[in-house]
Amino acid sequence: MMEAEFIAALRRLPLHEGAQGLSDDVARLGDLVITTDTMIAGVHFLPDDPPGDVAWKLVAVNLSDLAAKGAEPVGILLNYPLSDTGWDRAFLAGLNACLSALGCPLLGGDTVGLPEGAARVLTVTAFGRADAVPARSGAKAGDRLWVTGTIGDAGAGLKAAQRGDGPDALIAAYRRPRPRLAEGRTLAPLAHAMMDVSDGLLIDGWRMAAASGLALTIALDRVPLSTTYRSYAGDDVLAAATAGDDHQLLCALPPEVAPTSIATCIGSFAVGKGLVLTQSGEVVALPPRLGFEHRA
Amino acid sequence: MMEAEFIAALRRLPLHEGAQGLSDDVARLGDLVITTDTMIAGVHFLPDDPPGDVAWKLVAVNLSDLAAKGAEPVGILLNYPLSDTGWDRAFLAGLNACLSALGCPLLGGDTVGLPEGAARVLTVTAFGRADAVPARSGAKAGDRLWVTGTIGDAGAGLKAAQRGDGPDALIAAYRRPRPRLAEGRTLAPLAHAMMDVSDGLLIDGWRMAAASGLALTIALDRVPLSTTYRSYAGDDVLAAATAGDDHQLLCALPPEVAPTSIATCIGSFAVGKGLVLTQSGEVVALPPRLGFEHRA
C-alpha cells in the first residue's frame, strides 16, 4: 500500500486530538511535542555505514522534527535490534556522542533479538517541550518561504559516500546531521508554519503549501548552496532541491519578518495551489520527481 | 550482544530521571507513563499469523505494560512497514478493532517502505496517565505474590496455532491478549510492586524479586491454570509457568491485602535472594529455563 493511502486509512481510526489529524510530523500531549522515526538498513542508511553514524542520524532526524516545532528536547526512546557485539558497541558509542552533543537524555526503549539475515530496523521516539508550536499547515497568502542553512549537502554526501570520492563535510552532512534546535526556537514564535526538510526541499515545500491550501513559488536561484556542494556537484540546484536528508528548517514568515542571519528567503505563498519554480524571474518546468516518497 | 549487557551499556549514557535507571518496563514524564514494544515476524509472531491479530497483539502488549502501572491509556504511536495491500488492510482492520475495544486512540507514528524479503518489524509506543505507579522493584519482605487470571494459556495457544490442533480460547489468548487495565487500576494503589507477565511467570517473578533485592518462593500448585489449558496440555504447570505472552499482572501485596476476586496468591517474598519453587509444600528443582530471554 502507498503511504498516502495508508495514512488516509489511519485517519478513519479513533484519533487523539493531539494527533492533529495526522497532518503534521509531530503529535502533541499538553506541552509535549512527540515525534517518531524508523530507519531501515538499505533504505534510510547504507548497510555498511558506520554504526555510530547510524545512531547519530537516528537521533538527529527525530530532534530535527522537534526543532521544526521550536521544541527543547526532553528525551528519547530507542527500539533496538540486538545483533553482533561489534556493531552494537559502535552504535552505543555514536549514541553517547549524539545524546551528549545535543543535550538529550535517554528515557527508555525496547531491545529485540535480530533474526539471522534480517535487515536492521531502528526506531527513535523523541519528546520535547514547546510553547509556540507552528503547524505545517499555517502558511498565509503573502508569507515568504525561508530555509535555514544550505540545501543539498546531505544528498551530495550520500553520493560521495557511495562513490567513496567525496569531501568529508558533505559526508558528515549526510551521516551526522545537526538538528537546527536553536534556529527552531528562534523561528517558532515568528512562523505561521514550519517543518523540517527531510524528503527534499521541493516536495516538502509543496507539502507545506498543500497543507496550508496555498500556491507556492520557489526561486531556484535563491536556494542556498554551500561552497563545498558547488565544488563537488557544480551548480545543479535541482539535484540539491530534490535530494533528501537536509534536515534544515523550512518556514512561512510574514513579509515584515526577515531573520537573515539564520535563514534565506527563497519563495512566497499566494492564493491558489501547486508549486511554481522560477530561475532569474522566469518560470521553469518542475522536475519529474520533487523528492523522496515512501512506497511499498 | 546480550540484552542485559546492552542495557547495562545504555545505563552509562545520559539518562533522564524518568527512565528510572532503565529498571522498569515504563518511563515516566510528569503523570505520563510511557512504554514501547517492538515485534518482529518470526520472533514475536508467526509470519502467517493473521495480520489483524498481529495488530491487536502489538497494541495489547503495550497496554499491558500500562495496566501494570495502573495507568489509563491515552494514545499510541505506530511505526509501520508498508508492504502488500492485503496485509496492510487486514492489519488496519485489526488495529481499528483493538483501539475501539480498548478505548485507546491513535496519536501518530511513522510509515516506512519494507524492502523486498525483509522481515516485518513493528513498533507501538503507548502513553497512559496514572497517579499511583508501582515500580517493579518495590516488593518488601513478607509481601505476598499475586497474579491475575490464569497462566500458560497463551503459551499453549502458540503451540496450538503451530500444530493447528488447538482450542480457539487458547489461540485467542496467544493472538488477542486482553490487557488487564481494570485490574491494574484496582491493584496499583494497593501494590508495593507490579509488572506484567510477558516472558514467563517464573522469570518475571524472579525479575521482580531481584529488582526488589529479595528472595521469592512460588508455590507451583497454586499457579492458576484454566480448564481449557488443563484439557489441552494436562497439568504441566512448569510449562505454563515458563511460557511467555500471558500478559497477566504480577504484584507484591502486603499480607493484609487479599484481592481474591481478581487475583490468586501464589507465593511470598523474604529477605535473601533467588527463586524457590515448591509443590505441596516441598521444594522442587528449578527448570533449566525460567522463561523467554532476548539474545542476539
Coordinates of C-alpha atoms in Angstrom, one line a residue:
Chain A
M1 CA 0.0 0.0 0.0
M2 CA 1.2 3.5 -0.7
E3 CA 2.0 5.8 2.3
A4 CA -0.8 8.3 1.4
E5 CA -3.4 5.6 1.2
F6 CA -2.3 4.0 4.5
I7 CA -2.3 7.4 6.3
A8 CA -5.8 8.1 4.8
A9 CA -6.9 4.8 6.3
L10 CA -5.3 5.6 9.7
R11 CA -7.4 8.9 9.7
R12 CA -10.5 6.7 9.8
L13 CA -9.4 5.1 13.1
P14 CA -10.1 6.5 16.5
L15 CA -7.7 9.5 16.6
H16 CA -6.5 11.5 19.6
E17 CA -6.9 15.3 19.2
G18 CA -3.1 15.6 19.7
A19 CA -2.7 13.6 16.5
Q20 CA -3.7 16.8 14.7
G21 CA -5.4 14.7 12.1
L22 CA -2.1 13.1 11.3
S23 CA -1.3 16.2 9.2
D24 CA 2.0 17.1 10.9
D25 CA 5.3 15.4 11.8
V26 CA 4.5 15.5 15.5
A27 CA 1.8 14.7 18.0
R28 CA 1.0 16.9 21.0
L29 CA 0.2 15.9 24.5
G30 CA -0.1 19.0 26.7
D31 CA 3.1 21.0 26.2
L32 CA 4.9 17.8 25.0
V33 CA 5.8 17.6 21.3
I34 CA 6.3 13.9 20.3
T35 CA 7.8 12.5 17.1
T36 CA 9.0 9.1 15.9
D37 CA 11.1 8.0 13.0
T38 CA 12.1 4.5 11.9
M39 CA 15.2 3.8 9.8
I40 CA 15.8 0.6 7.8
A41 CA 19.2 -0.6 6.6
G42 CA 19.3 -0.3 2.8
V43 CA 16.5 2.3 2.8
H44 CA 17.4 5.1 5.2
F45 CA 21.1 4.3 5.7
L46 CA 23.7 2.2 3.8
P47 CA 24.2 -1.3 5.4
D48 CA 27.9 -0.5 5.6
D49 CA 27.5 3.0 7.1
P50 CA 29.5 3.3 10.4
P51 CA 27.1 2.2 13.2
G52 CA 28.0 5.3 15.3
D53 CA 26.8 7.5 12.4
V54 CA 23.6 5.4 12.1
A55 CA 23.0 6.1 15.8
W56 CA 23.7 9.8 15.4
K57 CA 21.4 10.1 12.4
L58 CA 18.6 8.2 14.0
V59 CA 18.5 10.6 17.0
A60 CA 19.2 13.7 14.8
V61 CA 16.3 13.1 12.4
N62 CA 13.9 12.9 15.3
L63 CA 15.3 16.0 17.0
S64 CA 15.0 17.8 13.7
D65 CA 11.3 17.3 13.9
L66 CA 11.3 18.8 17.4
A67 CA 13.4 21.7 16.1
A68 CA 10.8 22.4 13.4
K69 CA 8.2 22.9 16.2
G70 CA 10.5 25.1 18.3
A71 CA 10.8 22.5 21.0
E72 CA 13.5 21.9 23.5
P73 CA 14.4 18.1 23.6
V74 CA 13.4 16.3 26.8
G75 CA 14.4 12.7 26.0
I76 CA 14.2 9.8 23.6
L77 CA 13.1 6.2 23.5
L78 CA 15.1 3.7 21.5
N79 CA 13.8 0.5 19.9
Y80 CA 16.9 -1.5 19.0
P81 CA 17.6 -4.9 17.4
L82 CA 20.5 -6.7 19.1
S83 CA 23.0 -8.2 16.7
D84 CA 26.8 -8.6 16.6
T85 CA 28.7 -7.2 19.5
G86 CA 31.0 -5.0 17.4
W87 CA 28.1 -3.3 15.7
D88 CA 26.2 -2.8 18.9
R89 CA 29.3 -1.3 20.7
A90 CA 30.0 1.1 17.9
F91 CA 26.3 2.1 17.8
L92 CA 26.3 2.8 21.5
A93 CA 29.4 5.0 21.2
G94 CA 27.7 7.1 18.5
L95 CA 24.5 7.2 20.5
N96 CA 26.5 8.5 23.5
A97 CA 28.2 11.1 21.4
C98 CA 25.0 12.3 19.9
L99 CA 23.0 12.5 23.1
S100 CA 25.8 14.3 24.8
A101 CA 26.4 16.8 22.0
L102 CA 22.7 17.5 21.6
G103 CA 21.9 17.6 25.3
C104 CA 19.2 15.0 25.1
P105 CA 19.0 12.1 27.6
L106 CA 17.7 8.5 27.1
L107 CA 14.2 7.9 28.6
G108 CA 13.8 4.2 27.8
G109 CA 13.1 1.8 24.9
D110 CA 13.0 -1.8 23.9
T111 CA 15.5 -4.3 22.7
V112 CA 14.7 -7.3 20.5
G113 CA 16.8 -10.1 19.0
L114 CA 17.6 -9.6 15.3
P115 CA 16.9 -12.8 13.4
E116 CA 19.8 -14.1 11.2
G117 CA 20.0 -12.2 8.0
A118 CA 17.2 -9.7 8.8
A119 CA 17.6 -6.0 7.9
R120 CA 18.2 -3.8 10.9
V121 CA 15.2 -1.7 11.7
L122 CA 15.7 1.0 14.3
T123 CA 13.2 3.4 15.8
V124 CA 13.6 6.5 18.0
T125 CA 10.8 8.4 19.6
A126 CA 11.7 11.9 20.8
F127 CA 10.0 14.2 23.3
G128 CA 10.3 17.9 23.5
R129 CA 8.6 20.8 25.2
A130 CA 7.4 24.0 23.4
D131 CA 5.1 26.9 24.0
A132 CA 4.5 28.2 20.5
V133 CA 4.2 25.3 18.1
P134 CA 3.9 26.3 14.4
A135 CA 1.9 23.7 12.4
R136 CA 2.9 22.6 8.9
S137 CA -0.5 24.0 7.7
G138 CA -0.4 27.5 8.9
A139 CA 1.1 29.4 6.0
K140 CA -0.9 32.5 4.8
A141 CA -1.1 34.1 1.4
G142 CA 1.7 36.7 1.2
D143 CA 4.0 34.9 3.5
R144 CA 7.6 34.4 2.4
L145 CA 9.3 30.9 2.5
W146 CA 12.5 30.8 4.4
V147 CA 15.0 28.0 4.8
T148 CA 17.9 27.7 7.3
G149 CA 21.5 26.7 6.3
T150 CA 22.3 25.2 2.9
I151 CA 20.4 22.7 0.8
G152 CA 21.7 19.5 -1.0
D153 CA 24.8 18.8 1.1
A154 CA 23.4 15.6 2.6
G155 CA 22.2 14.4 -0.8
A156 CA 25.6 15.0 -2.3
G157 CA 27.1 13.4 0.8
L158 CA 25.2 10.2 0.1
K159 CA 26.5 10.0 -3.4
A160 CA 30.0 10.8 -2.1
A161 CA 29.8 8.0 0.5
Q162 CA 28.6 5.6 -2.2
R163 CA 31.3 6.5 -4.6
G164 CA 34.0 6.9 -1.9
D165 CA 35.2 10.2 -3.5
G166 CA 33.6 12.9 -1.6
P167 CA 34.5 15.8 0.7
D168 CA 34.2 14.9 4.4
A169 CA 31.9 17.9 5.0
L170 CA 29.3 16.6 2.6
I171 CA 29.5 13.0 4.0
A172 CA 29.2 14.4 7.5
A173 CA 26.1 16.3 6.5
Y174 CA 24.6 13.0 5.3
R175 CA 25.7 10.9 8.2
R176 CA 25.8 13.3 11.2
P177 CA 23.1 15.9 10.5
R178 CA 22.8 18.7 13.1
P179 CA 19.2 19.4 14.0
R180 CA 18.5 23.1 13.9
L181 CA 17.3 23.3 17.5
A182 CA 18.4 26.9 18.3
E183 CA 17.1 28.2 15.0
G184 CA 13.8 26.4 15.6
R185 CA 13.4 28.0 18.9
T186 CA 14.1 31.5 17.4
L187 CA 11.8 31.0 14.4
A188 CA 8.9 29.2 16.0
P189 CA 7.3 32.3 17.7
L190 CA 7.6 34.2 14.4
A191 CA 6.5 31.5 11.9
H192 CA 3.0 30.8 10.6
A193 CA 4.1 27.3 9.5
M194 CA 7.3 25.3 10.0
M195 CA 8.6 21.8 9.1
D196 CA 12.0 20.3 8.5
V197 CA 13.3 19.4 5.1
S198 CA 13.7 15.7 5.2
D199 CA 12.5 14.3 1.8
G200 CA 13.7 17.2 -0.4
L201 CA 13.2 21.0 -0.5
L202 CA 10.7 20.9 -3.3
I203 CA 8.5 18.1 -2.1
D204 CA 8.5 19.5 1.5
G205 CA 7.8 23.0 0.3
W206 CA 4.9 21.6 -1.8
R207 CA 3.6 19.7 1.2
M208 CA 3.6 22.9 3.3
A209 CA 1.7 24.8 0.6
A210 CA -0.8 21.9 0.1
A211 CA -1.4 21.6 3.9
S212 CA -2.0 25.4 4.0
G213 CA -4.3 25.4 1.0
L214 CA -2.0 27.7 -0.9
A215 CA 0.2 28.0 -4.0
L216 CA 4.0 28.3 -3.6
T217 CA 6.6 29.8 -5.8
I218 CA 10.3 28.9 -5.2
A219 CA 13.1 30.9 -6.8
L220 CA 15.7 28.3 -7.6
D221 CA 18.4 30.8 -7.9
R222 CA 17.9 31.9 -4.3
V223 CA 18.2 28.3 -2.9
P224 CA 21.3 28.4 -0.7
L225 CA 24.1 26.0 -1.8
S226 CA 27.3 25.6 0.1
T227 CA 30.7 26.2 -1.4
T228 CA 31.6 22.6 -0.8
Y229 CA 28.4 21.5 -2.6
R230 CA 29.2 23.7 -5.6
S231 CA 32.8 22.4 -5.9
Y232 CA 31.6 18.8 -5.7
A233 CA 28.3 18.8 -7.6
G234 CA 28.5 22.1 -9.6
D235 CA 25.5 24.4 -9.8
D236 CA 22.9 21.7 -10.0
V237 CA 20.3 23.4 -7.9
L238 CA 17.5 21.0 -8.9
A239 CA 19.6 18.0 -7.7
A240 CA 20.1 19.8 -4.4
A241 CA 16.4 20.8 -4.1
T242 CA 15.1 17.3 -4.7
A243 CA 17.6 15.4 -2.5
G244 CA 16.6 14.2 0.9
D245 CA 18.1 14.3 4.4
D246 CA 18.8 18.1 4.6
H247 CA 17.2 18.5 8.0
Q248 CA 17.2 22.2 7.6
L249 CA 14.1 24.1 8.7
L250 CA 11.5 25.5 6.2
C251 CA 9.2 28.2 7.5
A252 CA 6.5 30.5 6.3
L253 CA 7.0 34.0 7.7
P254 CA 5.0 37.2 7.3
P255 CA 6.7 39.7 4.9
E256 CA 7.8 42.0 7.7
V257 CA 10.0 39.4 9.4
A258 CA 13.4 38.8 7.9
P259 CA 15.7 36.5 10.0
T260 CA 18.6 36.9 7.5
S261 CA 21.3 35.8 10.0
I262 CA 19.9 32.2 10.2
A263 CA 17.8 31.7 7.1
T264 CA 17.4 32.6 3.4
C265 CA 14.2 33.8 1.7
I266 CA 13.6 31.5 -1.3
G267 CA 9.9 32.0 -2.2
S268 CA 6.4 33.1 -1.4
F269 CA 2.9 31.8 -0.8
A270 CA -0.1 33.0 -2.7
V271 CA -3.8 32.1 -3.1
G272 CA -4.1 29.1 -5.3
K273 CA -2.5 25.7 -5.4
G274 CA 0.5 23.9 -6.7
L275 CA 4.2 24.7 -6.9
V276 CA 5.9 27.0 -9.4
L277 CA 9.7 27.2 -9.8
T278 CA 11.5 30.2 -11.2
Q279 CA 15.0 30.9 -12.3
S280 CA 16.1 34.5 -12.7
G281 CA 12.4 35.5 -12.7
E282 CA 11.4 33.1 -15.5
V283 CA 9.1 30.1 -14.8
V284 CA 10.9 26.8 -15.3
A285 CA 9.5 23.3 -15.6
L286 CA 9.1 21.1 -12.5
P287 CA 11.4 18.1 -12.4
P288 CA 9.6 14.7 -12.7
R289 CA 10.4 13.9 -9.0
L290 CA 10.1 16.6 -6.3
G291 CA 11.8 14.5 -3.7
F292 CA 11.7 11.2 -1.8
E293 CA 8.3 9.4 -1.3
H294 CA 7.8 6.3 0.7
R295 CA 6.1 3.4 -1.1
A296 CA 5.6 -0.3 -0.7
Chain B
M1 CA 25.4 -8.6 22.3
M2 CA 23.1 -10.0 25.0
E3 CA 20.2 -7.8 26.2
A4 CA 21.5 -7.5 29.7
E5 CA 24.9 -6.3 28.5
F6 CA 23.3 -3.8 26.1
I7 CA 21.0 -2.4 28.8
A8 CA 24.0 -2.1 31.2
A9 CA 25.8 -0.1 28.5
L10 CA 22.7 2.1 28.0
R11 CA 22.7 2.9 31.7
R12 CA 26.1 4.6 31.2
L13 CA 24.6 7.1 28.7
P14 CA 23.0 10.3 29.7
L15 CA 19.7 9.1 31.3
H16 CA 16.5 11.1 32.0
E17 CA 15.3 10.7 35.6
G18 CA 12.0 9.4 34.2
A19 CA 14.0 6.5 32.8
Q20 CA 14.1 5.2 36.4
G21 CA 17.5 3.7 35.7
L22 CA 16.0 1.6 32.9
S23 CA 14.9 -0.8 35.7
D24 CA 11.2 -0.9 34.8
D25 CA 9.1 -1.5 31.7
V26 CA 8.0 2.1 31.5
A27 CA 9.4 5.6 31.5
R28 CA 7.7 8.5 33.3
L29 CA 7.2 12.1 32.3
G30 CA 5.1 14.0 34.7
D31 CA 1.9 12.0 35.2
L32 CA 2.5 10.2 31.8
V33 CA 3.5 6.6 31.8
I34 CA 5.3 5.6 28.5
T35 CA 6.1 2.2 27.2
T36 CA 7.3 0.9 23.8
D37 CA 7.4 -2.6 22.3
T38 CA 8.8 -3.9 19.0
M39 CA 7.6 -7.1 17.4
I40 CA 9.4 -9.0 14.7
A41 CA 7.9 -11.6 12.3
G42 CA 9.3 -15.0 13.2
V43 CA 10.3 -13.9 16.7
H44 CA 7.2 -12.3 18.4
F45 CA 4.6 -13.5 16.0
L46 CA 4.3 -16.2 13.3
P47 CA 4.8 -14.9 9.8
D48 CA 1.5 -16.4 8.8
D49 CA -0.4 -15.2 11.8
P50 CA -3.5 -13.2 10.7
P51 CA -2.4 -9.5 10.2
G52 CA -5.4 -8.3 12.3
D53 CA -4.2 -10.4 15.2
V54 CA -0.7 -9.0 14.9
A55 CA -2.1 -5.5 15.1
W56 CA -4.2 -6.5 18.2
K57 CA -1.2 -8.1 19.9
L58 CA 1.1 -5.2 19.2
V59 CA -1.2 -2.7 20.8
A60 CA -2.2 -5.1 23.6
V61 CA 1.3 -5.9 24.8
N62 CA 2.0 -2.2 25.2
L63 CA -1.3 -1.5 27.0
S64 CA -0.4 -4.5 29.3
D65 CA 2.7 -2.6 30.4
L66 CA 0.4 0.4 31.1
A67 CA -2.0 -1.8 33.0
A68 CA 0.9 -3.0 35.2
K69 CA 1.4 0.6 36.3
G70 CA -2.3 1.2 37.0
A71 CA -2.4 3.6 34.0
E72 CA -5.4 4.7 31.9
P73 CA -4.4 4.6 28.2
V74 CA -4.1 8.0 26.5
G75 CA -3.0 7.0 23.0
I76 CA -0.4 5.2 20.9
L77 CA 2.2 5.8 18.2
L78 CA 2.6 3.2 15.4
N79 CA 5.8 2.6 13.4
Y80 CA 4.7 0.6 10.4
P81 CA 6.4 -1.0 7.4
L82 CA 4.3 -0.7 4.3
S83 CA 4.1 -3.9 2.3
D84 CA 1.4 -5.7 0.3
T85 CA -2.0 -4.1 0.3
G86 CA -3.9 -7.2 1.5
W87 CA -1.7 -7.5 4.6
D88 CA -1.9 -3.7 5.3
R89 CA -5.7 -3.7 5.0
A90 CA -6.1 -6.7 7.3
F91 CA -3.7 -5.1 9.8
L92 CA -5.7 -1.8 9.7
A93 CA -8.9 -3.7 10.4
G94 CA -7.4 -5.4 13.5
L95 CA -5.9 -2.1 14.6
N96 CA -9.3 -0.5 14.4
A97 CA -10.9 -3.3 16.3
C98 CA -8.3 -3.2 19.1
L99 CA -8.2 0.6 19.5
S100 CA -12.0 0.6 19.6
A101 CA -12.3 -2.3 22.0
L102 CA -9.6 -1.0 24.4
G103 CA -10.7 2.7 24.2
C104 CA -7.3 3.9 23.1
P105 CA -6.9 6.4 20.2
L106 CA -4.1 6.8 17.7
L107 CA -1.7 9.7 18.4
G108 CA 0.7 9.4 15.4
G109 CA 3.6 7.4 14.1
D110 CA 5.7 6.7 11.1
T111 CA 5.4 4.6 8.0
V112 CA 8.4 3.2 6.1
G113 CA 8.7 1.1 2.9
L114 CA 9.5 -2.5 3.6
P115 CA 12.4 -3.7 1.4
E116 CA 11.7 -6.9 -0.6
G117 CA 12.1 -10.0 1.5
A118 CA 12.7 -8.1 4.8
A119 CA 11.1 -9.3 8.0
R120 CA 8.2 -7.2 9.3
V121 CA 9.3 -5.1 12.3
L122 CA 6.5 -3.2 14.0
T123 CA 6.7 -0.8 17.0
V124 CA 4.0 0.7 19.2
T125 CA 4.6 3.3 21.8
A126 CA 1.8 3.7 24.3
F127 CA 1.0 6.6 26.7
G128 CA -1.1 6.4 29.8
R129 CA -1.9 8.5 32.8
A130 CA -1.6 7.3 36.4
D131 CA -1.4 8.6 39.9
A132 CA 0.0 5.8 42.0
V133 CA 2.6 4.0 39.9
P134 CA 4.0 0.8 41.5
A135 CA 7.6 0.1 40.4
R136 CA 8.9 -3.4 39.6
S137 CA 11.4 -3.0 42.4
G138 CA 9.1 -2.1 45.4
A139 CA 8.4 -5.6 46.9
K140 CA 9.0 -5.9 50.7
A141 CA 9.9 -8.9 52.8
G142 CA 6.7 -10.5 53.9
D143 CA 4.7 -9.4 50.8
R144 CA 2.7 -12.0 49.0
L145 CA 3.0 -12.5 45.3
W146 CA -0.4 -12.4 43.4
V147 CA -1.2 -13.0 39.8
T148 CA -4.4 -12.1 37.8
G149 CA -6.3 -14.6 35.6
T150 CA -4.7 -17.9 34.5
I151 CA -1.2 -18.7 33.4
G152 CA 0.0 -20.6 30.4
D153 CA -2.9 -20.1 28.0
A154 CA -1.0 -18.0 25.5
G155 CA 2.0 -20.4 25.5
A156 CA -0.3 -23.4 24.9
G157 CA -2.1 -21.2 22.3
L158 CA 1.2 -20.7 20.4
K159 CA 1.7 -24.5 20.3
A160 CA -1.9 -25.0 19.2
A161 CA -1.6 -22.4 16.4
Q162 CA 1.6 -24.1 15.2
R163 CA 0.2 -27.6 15.3
G164 CA -3.3 -26.4 14.0
D165 CA -5.0 -28.6 16.7
G166 CA -5.8 -26.3 19.4
P167 CA -8.9 -24.9 21.2
D168 CA -9.8 -21.4 20.0
A169 CA -9.7 -20.0 23.5
L170 CA -6.0 -20.8 23.8
I171 CA -5.2 -19.4 20.4
A172 CA -7.1 -16.3 21.2
A173 CA -5.1 -15.9 24.4
Y174 CA -2.0 -16.0 22.3
R175 CA -3.2 -13.8 19.4
R176 CA -5.6 -11.4 21.0
P177 CA -4.4 -10.9 24.6
R178 CA -6.6 -8.7 26.8
P179 CA -4.5 -6.2 28.8
R180 CA -5.7 -6.2 32.4
L181 CA -6.4 -2.5 32.5
A182 CA -9.2 -2.5 35.1
E183 CA -7.4 -5.0 37.4
G184 CA -4.3 -2.8 37.1
R185 CA -6.1 0.3 38.2
T186 CA -7.6 -1.6 41.2
L187 CA -4.3 -3.2 42.2
A188 CA -1.9 -0.3 41.7
P189 CA -2.8 1.7 44.8
L190 CA -2.5 -1.4 46.9
A191 CA 0.7 -2.9 45.4
H192 CA 4.3 -2.4 46.5
A193 CA 5.5 -3.7 43.1
M194 CA 3.7 -4.6 39.9
M195 CA 4.7 -5.8 36.4
D196 CA 3.0 -7.8 33.6
V197 CA 3.9 -11.4 32.9
S198 CA 5.3 -11.2 29.4
D199 CA 8.3 -13.6 29.3
G200 CA 7.1 -16.3 31.7
L201 CA 5.7 -16.3 35.2
L202 CA 9.0 -17.7 36.8
I203 CA 11.4 -15.4 35.0
D204 CA 9.2 -12.3 35.6
G205 CA 8.7 -13.3 39.3
W206 CA 12.4 -13.8 39.6
R207 CA 13.0 -10.3 38.0
M208 CA 10.6 -8.6 40.4
A209 CA 12.4 -10.3 43.4
A210 CA 15.8 -9.4 42.0
A211 CA 14.8 -5.8 41.3
S212 CA 13.5 -5.6 44.9
G213 CA 16.6 -7.3 46.4
L214 CA 14.6 -10.1 47.9
A215 CA 14.1 -13.9 47.7
L216 CA 10.8 -15.2 46.2
T217 CA 9.1 -18.6 46.8
I218 CA 6.4 -19.6 44.3
A219 CA 4.0 -22.5 45.1
L220 CA 3.6 -24.2 41.8
D221 CA 0.4 -26.0 43.0
R222 CA -1.2 -22.6 43.5
V223 CA -0.4 -21.3 40.0
P224 CA -3.9 -20.8 38.4
L225 CA -4.4 -22.9 35.2
S226 CA -7.5 -22.6 33.1
T227 CA -9.8 -25.6 32.5
T228 CA -9.0 -25.3 28.8
Y229 CA -5.3 -25.3 29.5
R230 CA -5.6 -28.5 31.6
S231 CA -7.7 -30.3 29.0
Y232 CA -5.2 -29.4 26.2
A233 CA -1.9 -29.5 28.0
G234 CA -2.6 -31.6 31.1
D235 CA -1.3 -30.5 34.5
D236 CA 2.1 -29.3 33.2
V237 CA 2.4 -26.3 35.5
L238 CA 6.1 -25.8 34.8
A239 CA 5.3 -25.5 31.0
A240 CA 2.7 -22.9 31.9
A241 CA 4.9 -21.0 34.3
T242 CA 7.8 -20.7 31.8
A243 CA 5.8 -19.9 28.7
G244 CA 5.6 -16.3 27.5
D245 CA 2.9 -13.9 26.4
D246 CA 0.5 -14.3 29.4
H247 CA 0.1 -10.6 29.9
Q248 CA -1.4 -11.1 33.3
L249 CA -0.4 -8.8 36.2
L250 CA 2.0 -9.9 38.8
C251 CA 2.1 -7.9 42.0
A252 CA 3.6 -7.8 45.5
L253 CA 0.9 -7.0 48.1
P254 CA 1.2 -6.7 51.9
P255 CA -0.2 -9.7 53.7
E256 CA -3.3 -8.0 54.9
V257 CA -4.5 -7.3 51.3
A258 CA -6.3 -10.1 49.5
P259 CA -7.9 -9.2 46.2
T260 CA -9.2 -12.7 45.7
S261 CA -11.9 -11.7 43.2
I262 CA -9.3 -10.7 40.6
A263 CA -6.1 -12.4 41.5
T264 CA -4.6 -15.5 43.1
C265 CA -1.9 -15.6 45.8
I266 CA 1.0 -17.8 44.5
G267 CA 4.0 -17.0 46.7
S268 CA 5.8 -14.8 49.1
F269 CA 8.9 -12.5 49.4
A270 CA 11.5 -12.9 52.1
V271 CA 14.9 -11.5 52.9
G272 CA 17.6 -13.1 50.7
K273 CA 17.8 -13.7 47.0
G274 CA 16.9 -16.1 44.3
L275 CA 13.8 -18.1 43.4
V276 CA 12.5 -21.2 45.2
L277 CA 9.7 -23.4 43.9
T278 CA 7.5 -25.6 46.0
Q279 CA 4.9 -28.2 45.2
S280 CA 2.6 -29.3 48.0
G281 CA 5.0 -27.6 50.5
E282 CA 8.1 -29.5 49.3
V283 CA 10.9 -27.6 47.5
V284 CA 11.3 -28.7 43.9
A285 CA 14.2 -28.1 41.4
L286 CA 14.1 -25.1 39.1
P287 CA 13.7 -25.8 35.4
P288 CA 16.7 -25.1 33.2
R289 CA 14.9 -22.2 31.6
L290 CA 12.7 -19.8 33.6
G291 CA 11.2 -18.1 30.6
F292 CA 12.0 -16.2 27.4
E293 CA 15.2 -14.1 27.3
H294 CA 16.1 -11.9 24.3
R295 CA 19.6 -12.6 22.9
A296 CA 21.5 -11.8 19.7

